[in-house]
């Protein structure tokens, strides 16, 4: 079944269409969110996104283990379908729309299955390039779709945008059904799928329990948690914040996403390679964290649109942090532990996707930063809704303090090579305790770190 042999390009099309559909809804979603929750908008947004992220964290290991037994295609279909189900509900019933967004977190793990699909169809030395292609496609979909959605919304209304997003999602589902071939050969699957899945594979906390046994990986994991927690919260509420508190219009938000996305891609390709060759992995991580602290502090104190644009440029440079951490992980883990450690980092990221939005929503609520009125879309650059506090964006300032802690922890990350880490007894305990999981993962755990957060 499917068209041709399984390839990376099948995965690329699936990712592009899914996130293109959601990117189209950037502008309509801001409007519907405020109309549905006129009071405590930021808090409700944080809770919705928080529930979705936490459910994704809980379900990702189980879906990954099941895809090892049933194959990738069925779970690509499952994750894309349930992730996109809420889209038409935006115009039918906003309450059901937000309820379904929360529940869809159980299946919102398309990237995990996509990375496993890519691992099935590539050799080990080809995976870095293949994962980079998937990541670039994700970024490209988010660079283009919000601008298209904003234009269509201003010209023809939100209903057309929702209809177009629904059609794109339907095309994605049909593409998986008709064109995507199965990547996992029958001979690679266990004879009895039920007996091959242990509770340790499905337990999202299992790998996190192993972290404390490795003195090299522990500070890396803490750094990832403290630095990605504010980023996850920022992503969930920042566009709403720009629209209602700073006074950006839909066109300005779309342009902001595009510019920061393009600059992030440049930073992760051109500047990242130069920095890692010249100052090393660890110093590149520290530099990225420094940019993130400055960016979040600027967001927190900034009250004018030009300040947001300047901070956005700094945000693009802060995107070098996670690829550099990925390189550090590779250097501080044994050759047979790469997948385990990357899986731990990915699990921490999933946990932050649940906690970050809830944290930001609660801080907005705590500091009484609320939306008093829904600004017309043409007010970009004009008077924003006045914030009742001295600090317009208190969650971003709190996030800057959290990332400062991450910076201090990152100072203790050892710059040992892979060769020296093979002598680390505690590291070998991770590999031995999870070796059975690795044997059955078929490369699924060998994922690039946070490749889907380039925007």
Coordinates of C-alpha atoms in Angstrom, one line a residue:
X1 CA 0.0 0.0 0.0
X2 CA 1.1 3.5 -0.6
X3 CA 2.9 5.2 -3.5
X4 CA 6.5 4.1 -4.0
X5 CA 9.0 3.0 -1.4
X6 CA 8.8 4.6 2.1
X7 CA 11.0 7.7 2.2
X8 CA 11.7 10.8 4.2
X9 CA 9.6 12.8 1.7
X10 CA 6.4 11.0 2.8
X11 CA 7.1 12.2 6.4
X12 CA 7.9 15.7 5.2
X13 CA 4.5 16.1 3.5
X14 CA 2.6 14.8 6.5
X15 CA 4.3 17.2 8.8
X16 CA 3.9 20.2 6.5
X17 CA 0.2 19.7 5.9
X18 CA -0.6 19.1 9.6
X19 CA 1.1 22.3 10.9
X20 CA 0.1 24.3 7.9
X21 CA -3.5 23.7 8.8
X22 CA -3.0 24.8 12.4
X23 CA -0.9 27.8 11.4
X24 CA -3.8 29.1 9.3
X25 CA -5.8 29.3 12.5
X26 CA -3.5 31.6 14.4
X27 CA -5.6 34.7 13.9
X28 CA -9.1 33.1 14.2
X29 CA -8.0 31.2 17.4
X30 CA -7.1 34.5 19.2
X31 CA -10.5 35.9 18.5
X32 CA -12.4 32.7 19.5
X33 CA -10.3 32.3 22.6
X34 CA -11.3 35.8 23.9
X35 CA -14.9 35.5 22.9
X36 CA -15.3 32.1 24.7
X37 CA -13.4 33.1 27.8
X38 CA -13.8 36.9 28.2
X39 CA -12.7 36.7 31.8
X40 CA -9.4 35.1 32.8
X41 CA -8.5 34.5 29.1
X42 CA -4.8 33.9 29.8
X43 CA -5.5 31.5 32.6
X44 CA -7.9 29.4 30.6
X45 CA -5.6 29.4 27.6
X46 CA -2.8 28.1 29.9
X47 CA -5.0 25.4 31.4
X48 CA -6.2 24.2 28.0
X49 CA -2.7 24.0 26.5
X50 CA -1.3 22.6 29.8
X51 CA -3.8 19.7 29.8
X52 CA -3.0 19.0 26.2
X53 CA 0.8 19.0 26.8
X54 CA 0.6 16.8 29.9
X55 CA -1.6 14.3 28.1
X56 CA 0.9 14.2 25.3
X57 CA 3.7 13.5 27.8
X58 CA 1.8 10.6 29.3
X59 CA 0.8 9.0 26.0
X60 CA 3.9 9.4 23.9
X61 CA 5.9 6.4 25.2
X62 CA 2.8 4.1 24.8
X63 CA 2.1 5.2 21.3
X64 CA 5.7 4.8 20.4
X65 CA 5.8 1.3 21.8
X66 CA 2.6 0.4 20.0
X67 CA 3.9 1.7 16.7
X68 CA 6.9 -0.7 17.1
X69 CA 4.4 -3.5 17.1
X70 CA 1.6 -2.3 14.7
X71 CA 3.7 -0.3 12.3
X72 CA 4.0 3.5 11.7
X73 CA 1.3 4.2 9.1
X74 CA -1.7 3.3 11.4
X75 CA -0.4 5.6 14.1
X76 CA 0.4 8.4 11.7
X77 CA -3.2 8.2 10.7
X78 CA -4.4 8.1 14.3
X79 CA -2.3 11.0 15.6
X80 CA -2.9 13.3 12.6
X81 CA -6.7 12.6 12.6
X82 CA -7.2 13.2 16.3
X83 CA -4.9 16.2 16.3
X84 CA -6.9 17.9 13.5
X85 CA -10.4 16.8 14.7
X86 CA -11.0 20.0 16.7
X87 CA -10.4 22.3 13.7
X88 CA -14.0 22.4 12.2
X89 CA -15.4 22.7 15.8
X90 CA -14.0 26.2 16.0
X91 CA -17.0 27.5 14.1
X92 CA -19.5 24.9 15.2
X93 CA -19.0 25.0 18.9
X94 CA -16.1 26.9 20.5
X95 CA -16.6 25.1 23.9
X96 CA -16.3 21.7 22.2
X97 CA -13.4 23.1 20.2
X98 CA -11.3 23.9 23.3
X99 CA -12.5 20.7 25.1
X100 CA -11.3 18.6 22.1
X101 CA -8.0 20.5 21.9
X102 CA -7.3 19.4 25.5
X103 CA -8.3 15.8 25.0
X104 CA -6.5 15.6 21.7
X105 CA -3.2 15.9 23.6
X106 CA -3.4 12.1 24.0
X107 CA -2.7 11.7 20.3
X108 CA -0.7 14.9 19.6
X109 CA 2.6 13.1 19.3
X110 CA 2.9 13.1 15.5
X111 CA 6.6 14.0 15.7
X112 CA 7.4 10.9 17.7
X113 CA 5.9 8.7 15.1
X114 CA 7.4 10.7 12.2
X115 CA 10.9 10.5 13.7
X116 CA 10.4 6.7 14.0
X117 CA 9.3 6.6 10.4
X118 CA 12.4 8.4 9.3
X119 CA 14.6 6.1 11.4
X120 CA 13.1 3.1 9.6
X121 CA 13.9 4.4 6.1
X122 CA 17.4 5.9 6.7
X123 CA 20.8 4.7 7.6
X124 CA 22.3 6.0 10.8
X125 CA 24.6 8.4 9.1
X126 CA 21.7 9.9 7.1
X127 CA 19.4 10.6 10.0
X128 CA 20.8 14.0 11.1
X129 CA 20.2 15.3 7.6
X130 CA 16.8 13.7 7.4
X131 CA 15.7 15.0 10.8
X132 CA 16.9 18.5 9.7
X133 CA 14.7 18.3 6.6
X134 CA 11.7 17.4 8.7
X135 CA 12.5 20.3 11.1
X136 CA 13.0 22.8 8.3
X137 CA 9.6 21.7 6.8
X138 CA 7.9 22.3 10.1
X139 CA 9.4 25.7 10.3
X140 CA 8.5 26.5 6.8
X141 CA 4.8 25.6 7.4
X142 CA 4.7 28.0 10.4
X143 CA 6.5 30.8 8.5
X144 CA 3.9 30.8 5.7
X145 CA 0.6 29.7 7.1
X146 CA -0.2 32.4 9.7
X147 CA 0.3 35.2 7.1
X148 CA -2.0 33.4 4.7
X149 CA -4.6 32.9 7.4
X150 CA -4.4 36.5 8.5
X151 CA -4.9 37.7 4.9
X152 CA -7.9 35.4 4.3
X153 CA -9.4 36.3 7.7
X154 CA -9.2 40.1 7.0
X155 CA -10.5 39.7 3.4
X156 CA -13.2 37.0 3.7
X157 CA -13.7 36.3 7.4
X158 CA -12.7 33.5 9.8
X159 CA -15.2 31.0 8.5
X160 CA -13.3 30.6 5.2
X161 CA -10.0 30.2 7.1
X162 CA -11.5 27.4 9.3
X163 CA -12.9 25.7 6.1
X164 CA -9.5 25.9 4.4
X165 CA -7.7 24.5 7.4
X166 CA -10.2 21.7 7.6
X167 CA -9.7 20.9 3.9
X168 CA -5.9 20.9 4.4
X169 CA -6.2 18.5 7.3
X170 CA -8.5 16.2 5.3
X171 CA -5.9 16.2 2.5
X172 CA -3.3 15.2 5.0
X173 CA -5.4 12.3 6.2
X174 CA -6.1 11.2 2.7
X175 CA -2.4 11.4 1.8
X176 CA -1.6 9.1 4.7
X177 CA -4.3 6.6 3.7
X178 CA -3.5 6.5 0.0
X179 CA 0.1 7.6 -0.5
X180 CA 2.2 6.8 2.6
X181 CA 3.6 3.3 2.6
X182 CA 4.4 1.4 5.8
X183 CA 8.0 1.8 6.8
X184 CA 8.3 -0.9 9.4
X185 CA 8.8 -4.3 7.8
X186 CA 6.9 -7.3 9.1
X187 CA 10.1 -9.1 10.0
X188 CA 11.0 -6.2 12.3
X189 CA 7.8 -6.5 14.3
X190 CA 7.5 -8.8 17.3
X191 CA 5.5 -12.0 16.8
X192 CA 3.1 -11.1 19.6
X193 CA 2.6 -7.4 19.9
X194 CA 0.9 -7.5 23.3
X195 CA 3.7 -9.4 25.0
X196 CA 6.4 -7.1 23.6
X197 CA 5.2 -4.0 25.4
X198 CA 6.2 -3.7 29.0
X199 CA 5.0 -1.2 31.5
X200 CA 8.5 0.3 31.6
X201 CA 8.2 1.2 27.9
X202 CA 4.8 2.8 28.4
X203 CA 5.8 4.6 31.7
X204 CA 6.7 8.2 30.8
X205 CA 8.5 8.6 34.2
X206 CA 10.6 5.5 33.9
X207 CA 13.4 7.1 32.0
X208 CA 13.3 10.2 34.2
X209 CA 14.0 8.0 37.2
X210 CA 17.3 6.9 35.6
X211 CA 18.6 10.5 35.3
X212 CA 19.9 10.8 38.8
X213 CA 22.2 7.9 38.3
X214 CA 24.3 9.7 35.7
X215 CA 26.3 12.7 36.9
X216 CA 27.0 13.8 33.3
X217 CA 23.4 13.7 32.0
X218 CA 21.8 15.1 35.2
X219 CA 22.8 18.7 34.8
X220 CA 21.9 18.6 31.1
X221 CA 18.4 17.3 31.9
X222 CA 17.9 20.0 34.6
X223 CA 19.1 22.7 32.1
X224 CA 16.6 21.4 29.5
X225 CA 13.8 21.5 32.0
X226 CA 14.5 25.0 33.4
X227 CA 15.1 26.5 29.9
X228 CA 12.3 24.8 28.0
X229 CA 9.6 25.4 30.7
X230 CA 9.5 29.2 30.0
X231 CA 9.7 28.6 26.3
X232 CA 6.7 26.2 26.3
X233 CA 4.7 28.7 28.4
X234 CA 5.7 31.6 26.1
X235 CA 4.6 29.8 22.9
X236 CA 1.2 29.1 24.3
X237 CA 0.3 32.7 25.2
X238 CA 2.7 35.0 23.3
X239 CA 0.6 35.7 20.2
X240 CA -2.5 36.4 22.4
X241 CA -0.3 38.7 24.5
X242 CA 1.0 40.6 21.4
X243 CA -2.6 41.0 20.1
X244 CA -4.3 42.2 23.2
X245 CA -1.7 43.8 25.5
X246 CA 0.9 45.2 23.0
X247 CA -1.6 46.0 20.3
X248 CA -0.4 43.9 17.3
X249 CA -2.8 43.3 14.5
X250 CA -3.2 40.0 12.7
X251 CA -0.9 41.1 9.9
X252 CA 1.8 42.2 12.3
X253 CA 1.6 38.9 14.2
X254 CA 1.9 36.9 11.0
X255 CA 4.9 39.0 9.9
X256 CA 6.4 38.6 13.4
X257 CA 6.1 34.8 13.2
X258 CA 7.6 34.8 9.7
X259 CA 10.6 37.0 10.5
X260 CA 11.5 35.3 13.7
X261 CA 11.1 31.9 12.0
X262 CA 13.4 32.8 9.2
X263 CA 15.9 34.3 11.5
X264 CA 15.7 31.1 13.7
X265 CA 16.4 28.9 10.7
X266 CA 19.4 31.1 9.8
X267 CA 20.7 31.0 13.4
X268 CA 20.4 27.2 13.6
X269 CA 22.2 26.6 10.3
X270 CA 24.8 29.3 9.8
X271 CA 25.6 30.7 13.2
X272 CA 25.2 27.5 15.1
X273 CA 27.9 25.6 13.1
X274 CA 30.3 28.6 13.4
X275 CA 29.8 28.9 17.1
X276 CA 30.2 25.2 17.8
X277 CA 33.4 25.1 15.9
X278 CA 34.8 28.2 17.5
X279 CA 33.7 28.2 21.1
X280 CA 32.5 24.6 21.6
X281 CA 29.2 22.9 22.6
X282 CA 29.0 24.0 26.2
X283 CA 29.8 27.6 25.5
X284 CA 27.3 27.7 22.7
X285 CA 24.6 26.4 25.1
X286 CA 25.6 29.1 27.6
X287 CA 25.5 31.7 24.9
X288 CA 22.0 30.6 23.8
X289 CA 20.8 30.7 27.4
X290 CA 22.1 34.2 27.7
X291 CA 20.2 35.3 24.7
X292 CA 17.0 33.6 26.1
X293 CA 17.4 35.5 29.4
X294 CA 17.7 38.8 27.6
X295 CA 14.8 38.0 25.3
X296 CA 12.4 37.0 28.1
X297 CA 13.4 40.1 30.2
X298 CA 12.8 42.3 27.2
X299 CA 9.4 40.7 26.7
X300 CA 8.6 41.2 30.3
X301 CA 9.4 44.9 30.5
X302 CA 8.6 45.8 26.9
X303 CA 5.5 47.9 26.3
X304 CA 6.0 49.1 22.7
X305 CA 5.8 47.2 19.5
X306 CA 9.3 48.0 18.4
X307 CA 10.6 46.4 21.7
X308 CA 8.8 43.1 20.7
X309 CA 10.5 43.1 17.3
X310 CA 13.9 43.7 18.8
X311 CA 13.3 41.0 21.4
X312 CA 12.1 38.7 18.6
X313 CA 15.5 39.0 16.9
X314 CA 17.2 37.9 20.1
X315 CA 14.7 35.1 20.4
X316 CA 15.9 33.8 17.1
X317 CA 19.5 33.6 18.4
X318 CA 18.3 31.8 21.5
X319 CA 17.1 29.0 19.3
X320 CA 20.7 27.7 19.1
X321 CA 20.4 26.4 22.6
X322 CA 18.7 23.0 22.0
X323 CA 20.7 21.8 19.0
X324 CA 23.9 22.6 21.1
X325 CA 22.5 20.6 24.0
X326 CA 21.8 17.7 21.6
X327 CA 25.5 17.8 20.7
X328 CA 26.4 17.8 24.3
X329 CA 24.2 14.8 25.0
X330 CA 25.9 12.9 22.2
X331 CA 29.3 13.7 23.6
X332 CA 28.4 12.7 27.2
X333 CA 26.7 9.4 26.5
X334 CA 28.1 6.1 25.3
X335 CA 27.5 5.0 21.7
X336 CA 24.8 2.5 22.8
X337 CA 23.0 5.0 25.0
X338 CA 22.3 7.8 22.5
X339 CA 18.7 6.8 22.1
X340 CA 18.1 6.4 25.8
X341 CA 19.4 9.8 26.7
X342 CA 17.7 11.6 23.8
X343 CA 14.5 9.9 24.9
X344 CA 15.0 11.3 28.4
X345 CA 15.5 14.8 27.0
X346 CA 12.4 14.4 24.8
X347 CA 10.3 13.3 27.8
X348 CA 11.4 16.3 29.8
X349 CA 10.4 18.5 26.9
X350 CA 6.9 16.9 26.8
X351 CA 6.5 17.5 30.5
X352 CA 7.4 21.1 30.0
X353 CA 4.7 21.4 27.3
X354 CA 2.2 20.6 30.0
X355 CA 3.6 22.6 32.9
X356 CA 4.7 25.7 31.0
X357 CA 1.4 27.0 29.6
X358 CA -0.4 26.4 33.0
X359 CA 2.4 28.3 34.8
X360 CA 2.2 31.3 32.4
X361 CA -1.6 31.4 32.6
X362 CA -1.5 31.3 36.4
X363 CA 1.0 34.1 36.6
X364 CA -1.0 36.3 34.3
X365 CA -4.0 35.6 36.5
X366 CA -2.0 36.2 39.7
X367 CA -0.8 39.6 38.5
X368 CA -4.3 40.6 37.2
X369 CA -3.1 40.9 33.6
X370 CA -6.5 40.5 31.9
X371 CA -8.1 41.5 28.6
X372 CA -10.7 44.2 29.2
X373 CA -11.8 44.4 25.5
X374 CA -11.2 42.7 22.2
X375 CA -9.2 45.1 20.1
X376 CA -10.2 45.5 16.5
X377 CA -7.8 43.9 14.1
X378 CA -6.8 47.2 12.5
X379 CA -5.4 48.7 15.7
X380 CA -1.9 47.3 15.0
X381 CA 0.6 49.8 16.3
X382 CA -1.9 51.8 18.2
X383 CA -2.9 51.9 21.8
X384 CA -2.7 48.5 23.5
X385 CA -4.9 47.4 26.4
X386 CA -3.2 49.0 29.4
X387 CA -1.7 46.6 31.8
X388 CA -2.4 47.3 35.5
X389 CA 1.1 46.5 36.7
X390 CA 4.5 48.1 36.3
X391 CA 5.7 45.0 34.5
X392 CA 3.5 44.4 31.4
X393 CA 4.4 40.7 31.1
X394 CA 5.2 39.3 34.5
X395 CA 5.4 35.6 33.3
X396 CA 8.2 36.5 30.9
X397 CA 10.2 38.1 33.7
X398 CA 9.6 35.0 35.9
X399 CA 10.7 32.9 32.9
X400 CA 13.9 35.0 32.6
X401 CA 14.7 34.2 36.3
X402 CA 14.1 30.5 35.7
X403 CA 16.4 30.5 32.6
X404 CA 19.0 32.2 34.8
X405 CA 18.9 29.2 37.1
X406 CA 19.3 27.0 34.0
X407 CA 22.4 29.1 33.0
X408 CA 23.9 28.4 36.5
X409 CA 23.2 24.7 36.3
X410 CA 24.7 24.6 32.7
X411 CA 28.0 25.8 34.1
X412 CA 28.4 22.4 35.8
X413 CA 27.8 20.4 32.6
X414 CA 31.1 18.4 32.0
X415 CA 32.7 18.9 28.6
X416 CA 33.9 15.2 28.5
X417 CA 34.1 13.4 25.3
X418 CA 32.2 10.2 24.3
X419 CA 35.4 8.2 24.9
X420 CA 35.8 9.3 28.4
X421 CA 32.2 8.9 29.2
X422 CA 32.4 5.2 28.4
X423 CA 34.3 4.8 31.6
X424 CA 31.5 6.2 33.6
X425 CA 29.9 3.4 35.6
X426 CA 26.8 5.3 36.3
X427 CA 26.3 5.9 32.6
X428 CA 26.5 2.2 31.9
X429 CA 23.7 1.6 34.4
X430 CA 21.3 3.5 32.2
X431 CA 22.2 1.5 29.2
X432 CA 21.9 -1.9 30.9
X433 CA 18.6 -1.0 32.6
X434 CA 16.9 0.1 29.4
X435 CA 18.7 -2.2 26.9
X436 CA 15.6 -4.3 26.4
X437 CA 13.6 -1.1 25.5
X438 CA 16.3 -0.1 23.0
X439 CA 16.3 -3.5 21.3
X440 CA 12.6 -3.1 20.5
X441 CA 12.6 0.6 19.7
X442 CA 13.9 0.0 16.1
X443 CA 15.6 3.4 16.2
X444 CA 12.6 5.3 17.4
X445 CA 14.3 6.7 20.4
X446 CA 17.1 8.1 18.3
X447 CA 15.5 11.5 17.9
X448 CA 17.0 14.9 17.4
X449 CA 16.5 17.1 20.4
X450 CA 13.6 19.5 20.1
X451 CA 13.8 19.8 16.4
X452 CA 10.2 21.0 16.3
X453 CA 10.8 24.2 18.3
X454 CA 12.7 26.2 15.7
X455 CA 10.0 28.9 15.6

